[in-house]
Coordinates of C-alpha atoms in Angstrom, one line a residue:
Chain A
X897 CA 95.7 74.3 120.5
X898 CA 96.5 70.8 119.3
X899 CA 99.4 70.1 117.5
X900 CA 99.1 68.7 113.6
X901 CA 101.6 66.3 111.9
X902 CA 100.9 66.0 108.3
X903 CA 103.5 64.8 105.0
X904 CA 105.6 67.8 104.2
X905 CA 104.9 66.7 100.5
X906 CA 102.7 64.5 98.3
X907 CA 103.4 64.1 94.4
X908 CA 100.4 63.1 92.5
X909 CA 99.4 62.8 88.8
X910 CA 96.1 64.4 86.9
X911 CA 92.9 62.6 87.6
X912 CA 93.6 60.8 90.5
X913 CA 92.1 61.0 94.2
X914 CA 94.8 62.4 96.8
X915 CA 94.3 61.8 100.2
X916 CA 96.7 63.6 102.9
X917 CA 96.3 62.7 106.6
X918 CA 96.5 64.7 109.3
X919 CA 97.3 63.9 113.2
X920 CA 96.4 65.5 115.9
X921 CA 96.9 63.3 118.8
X922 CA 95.9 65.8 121.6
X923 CA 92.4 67.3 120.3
X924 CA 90.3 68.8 122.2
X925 CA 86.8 67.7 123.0
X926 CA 85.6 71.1 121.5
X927 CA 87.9 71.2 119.1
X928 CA 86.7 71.2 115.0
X929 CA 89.4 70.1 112.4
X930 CA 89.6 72.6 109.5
X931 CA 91.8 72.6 106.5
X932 CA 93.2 75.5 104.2
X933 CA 94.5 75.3 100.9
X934 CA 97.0 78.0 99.7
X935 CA 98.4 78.6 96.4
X936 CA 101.6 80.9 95.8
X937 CA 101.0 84.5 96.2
X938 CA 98.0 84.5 98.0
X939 CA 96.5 84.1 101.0
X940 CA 95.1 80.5 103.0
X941 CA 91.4 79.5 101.7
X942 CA 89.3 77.5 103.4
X943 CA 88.5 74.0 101.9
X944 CA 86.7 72.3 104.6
X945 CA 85.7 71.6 108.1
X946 CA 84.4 68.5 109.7
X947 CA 83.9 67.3 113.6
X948 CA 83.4 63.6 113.6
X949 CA 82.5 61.1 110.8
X950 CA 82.3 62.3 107.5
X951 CA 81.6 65.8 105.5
X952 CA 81.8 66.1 101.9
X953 CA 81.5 69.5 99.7
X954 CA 82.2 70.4 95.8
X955 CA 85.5 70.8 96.8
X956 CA 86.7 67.8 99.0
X957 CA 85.8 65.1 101.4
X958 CA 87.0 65.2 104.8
X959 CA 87.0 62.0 107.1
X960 CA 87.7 61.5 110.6
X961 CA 87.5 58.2 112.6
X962 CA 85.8 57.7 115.7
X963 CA 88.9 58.8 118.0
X964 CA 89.5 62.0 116.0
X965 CA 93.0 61.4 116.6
X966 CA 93.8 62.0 113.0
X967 CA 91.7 63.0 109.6
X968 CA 91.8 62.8 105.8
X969 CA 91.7 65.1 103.4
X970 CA 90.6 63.7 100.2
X971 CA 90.3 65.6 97.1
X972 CA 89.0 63.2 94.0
X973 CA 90.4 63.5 90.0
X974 CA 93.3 66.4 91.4
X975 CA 94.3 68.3 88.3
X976 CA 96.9 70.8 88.1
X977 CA 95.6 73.8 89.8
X978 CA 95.2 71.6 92.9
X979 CA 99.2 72.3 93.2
X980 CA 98.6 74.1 96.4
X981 CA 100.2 73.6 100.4
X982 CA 97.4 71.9 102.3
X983 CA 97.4 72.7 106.0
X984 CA 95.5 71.2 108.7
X985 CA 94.5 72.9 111.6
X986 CA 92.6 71.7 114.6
X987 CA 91.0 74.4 117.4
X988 CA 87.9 75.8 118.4
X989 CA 85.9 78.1 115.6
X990 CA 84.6 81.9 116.1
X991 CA 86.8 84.7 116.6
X992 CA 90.0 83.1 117.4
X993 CA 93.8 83.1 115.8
X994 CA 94.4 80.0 113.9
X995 CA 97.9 77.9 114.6
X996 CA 99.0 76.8 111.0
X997 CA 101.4 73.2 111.2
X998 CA 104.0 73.1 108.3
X999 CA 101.6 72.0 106.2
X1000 CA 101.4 69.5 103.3
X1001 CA 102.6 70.8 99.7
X1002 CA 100.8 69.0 96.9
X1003 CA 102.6 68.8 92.9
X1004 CA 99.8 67.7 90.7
X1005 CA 101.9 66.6 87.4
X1006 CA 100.5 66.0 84.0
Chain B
X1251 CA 81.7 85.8 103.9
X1252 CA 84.3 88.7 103.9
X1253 CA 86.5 90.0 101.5
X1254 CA 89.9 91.6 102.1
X1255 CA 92.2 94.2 100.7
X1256 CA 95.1 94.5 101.3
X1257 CA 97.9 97.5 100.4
X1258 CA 100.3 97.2 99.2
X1259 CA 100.6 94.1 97.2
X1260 CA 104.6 93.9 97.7
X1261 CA 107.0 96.8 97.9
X1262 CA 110.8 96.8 98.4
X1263 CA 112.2 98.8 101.0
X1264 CA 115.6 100.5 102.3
X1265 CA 116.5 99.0 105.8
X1266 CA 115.8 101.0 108.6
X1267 CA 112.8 102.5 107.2
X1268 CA 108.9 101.7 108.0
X1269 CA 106.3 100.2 106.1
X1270 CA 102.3 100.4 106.6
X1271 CA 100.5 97.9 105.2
X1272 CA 96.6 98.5 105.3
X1273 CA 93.9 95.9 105.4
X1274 CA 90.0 97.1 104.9
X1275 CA 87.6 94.4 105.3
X1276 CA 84.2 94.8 103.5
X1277 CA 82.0 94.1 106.7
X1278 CA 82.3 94.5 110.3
X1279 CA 84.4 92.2 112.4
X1280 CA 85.8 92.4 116.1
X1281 CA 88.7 90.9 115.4
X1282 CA 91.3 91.0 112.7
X1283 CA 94.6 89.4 113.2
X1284 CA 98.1 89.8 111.2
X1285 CA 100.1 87.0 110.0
X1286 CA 103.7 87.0 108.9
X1287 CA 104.7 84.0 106.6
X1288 CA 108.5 83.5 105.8
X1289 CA 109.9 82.1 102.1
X1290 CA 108.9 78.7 101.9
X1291 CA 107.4 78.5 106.0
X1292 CA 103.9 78.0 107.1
X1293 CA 102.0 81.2 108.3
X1294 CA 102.8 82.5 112.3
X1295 CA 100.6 84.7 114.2
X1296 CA 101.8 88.0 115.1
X1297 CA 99.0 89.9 116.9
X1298 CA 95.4 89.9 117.4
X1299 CA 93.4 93.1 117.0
X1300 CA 90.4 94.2 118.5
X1301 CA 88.5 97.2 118.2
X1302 CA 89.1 100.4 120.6
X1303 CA 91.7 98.0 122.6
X1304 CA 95.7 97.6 122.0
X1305 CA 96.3 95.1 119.7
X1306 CA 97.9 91.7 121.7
X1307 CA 101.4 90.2 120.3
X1308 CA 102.3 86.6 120.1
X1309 CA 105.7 85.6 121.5
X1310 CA 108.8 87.2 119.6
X1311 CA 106.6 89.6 118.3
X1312 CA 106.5 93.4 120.2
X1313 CA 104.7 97.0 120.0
X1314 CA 107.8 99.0 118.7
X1315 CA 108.9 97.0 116.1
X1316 CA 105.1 96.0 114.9
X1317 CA 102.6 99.1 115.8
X1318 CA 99.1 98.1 114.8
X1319 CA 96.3 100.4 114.5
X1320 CA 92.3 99.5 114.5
X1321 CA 90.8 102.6 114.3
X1322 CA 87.3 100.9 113.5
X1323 CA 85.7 97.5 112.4
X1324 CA 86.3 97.7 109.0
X1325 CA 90.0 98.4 109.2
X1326 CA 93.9 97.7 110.5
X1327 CA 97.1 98.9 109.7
X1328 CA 100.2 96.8 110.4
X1329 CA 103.8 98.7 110.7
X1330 CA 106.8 96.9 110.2
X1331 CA 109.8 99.3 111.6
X1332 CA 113.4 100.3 111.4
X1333 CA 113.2 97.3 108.9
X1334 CA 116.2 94.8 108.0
X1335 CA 116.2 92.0 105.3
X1336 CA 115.2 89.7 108.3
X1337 CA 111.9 91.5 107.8
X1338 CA 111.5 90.4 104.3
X1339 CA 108.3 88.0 104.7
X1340 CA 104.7 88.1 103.1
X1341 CA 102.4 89.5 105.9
X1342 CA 99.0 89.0 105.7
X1343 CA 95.6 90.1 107.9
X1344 CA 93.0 87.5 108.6
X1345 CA 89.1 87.9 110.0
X1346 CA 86.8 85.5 110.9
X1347 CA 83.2 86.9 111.0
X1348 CA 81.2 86.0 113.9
X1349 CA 79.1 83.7 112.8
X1350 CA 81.1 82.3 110.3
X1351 CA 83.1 79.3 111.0
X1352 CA 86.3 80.3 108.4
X1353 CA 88.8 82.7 108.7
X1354 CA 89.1 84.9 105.4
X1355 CA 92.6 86.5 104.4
X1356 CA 93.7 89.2 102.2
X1357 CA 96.5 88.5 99.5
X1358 CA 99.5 89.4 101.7
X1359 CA 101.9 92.1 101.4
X1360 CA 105.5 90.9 100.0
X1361 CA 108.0 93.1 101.5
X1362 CA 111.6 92.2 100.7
X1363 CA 114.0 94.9 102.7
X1364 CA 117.3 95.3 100.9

């Protein structure tokens, strides 16, 4: 599976758009990028998957260039419950194991 | 989608004793898989679990110290043994549905071993 470099942390304030990037220099042809969001105490939920280009859902938008050597996760007007680690992940999707990176930990402050 | 339970929530335990924790997923799935995430680390894979077969470990990871048991499609059971406060971790199971394309987890277990 390809490897993922994103910031270990991101400070933002209420109401603004926060955008972490993710690279993943080796991806595979096959390969989707996917990102999970997990608060304390619980387990990783899914925020959003993309391939190429652009894919947007209530949640978040996810871009990736044409190389899809890296993406970017951008979640609009963050407010405090969007404190969370933000992990990107990179692989093929159906009934496999996923490889977290160290993931990105997001402090939304008033 | 799927939802997951998983027991216990946390527990504390004496070292040298074994924990079960039990995960029963509300639909049918081939595979479930168990994660173990350390304070403050990023989630690592300990085995993959399939139906009717013997479960498959990830490097550093081994049978008799982490028996796992899928005695059907709807459930797994993950033992941590002869436990030491290097054991102390949240552990948490994992399915992705066929035809889904994200993985669902349960809430973790939080074991501290003291």
């Amino acid at each position: 599976l390809a490897k993922t470099t994103q910031p270990i942390s991101m400070d933002s304030y209420e109401g603004q758009e926060v955008n972490i990037t993710c690279s993943h220099n080796n991806i595979a042809t096959n390969d989707y990028i996917t990102w999970y969001q997990q608060f304390p105490s619980q387990g990783p939920r899914f925020i959003i998957q993309g391939y190429k280009t652009k894919v947007t859902n209530e949640v978040a938008s996810l871009f990736i260039p044409a190389d899809r050597k890296s993406s970017t996760l951008s979640l609009p007007r963050v407010s405090l419950s969007d404190t969370a680690v933000y992990y990107c992940l990179v692989g093929g999707t159906g009934r496999r194991a996923l490889t977290f990176g160290s993931g990105t930990r997001l402090q939304v402050q008033p | 989608s799927a939802v997951i339970s998983q027991k216990p929530s946390r527990d504390i335990c004496q070292r040298g004793t074994s924990l079960t924790i039990q995960c029963q997923v509300d639909s049918q799935v081939t595979m479930m898989f168990w994660y173990r995430q350390q304070p403050g680390q990023s989630l690592t894979l300990i085995a993959t679990a399939n139906q009717g077969s013997e479960a498959t470990y990830e490097s550093g990871f081994v049978i008799d110290k982490f028996p796992i048991s899928r005695p059907n499609l709807t459930f797994s059971t993950l033992t941590v043994s002869n436990m030491s406060p290097e054991d102390s971790s949240i552990y948490l199971c994992s399915v992705e549905p066929t035809r889904n394309t994200e993985a669902f987890f349960g809430q973790g277990t939080r074991l501290t071993v003291v």
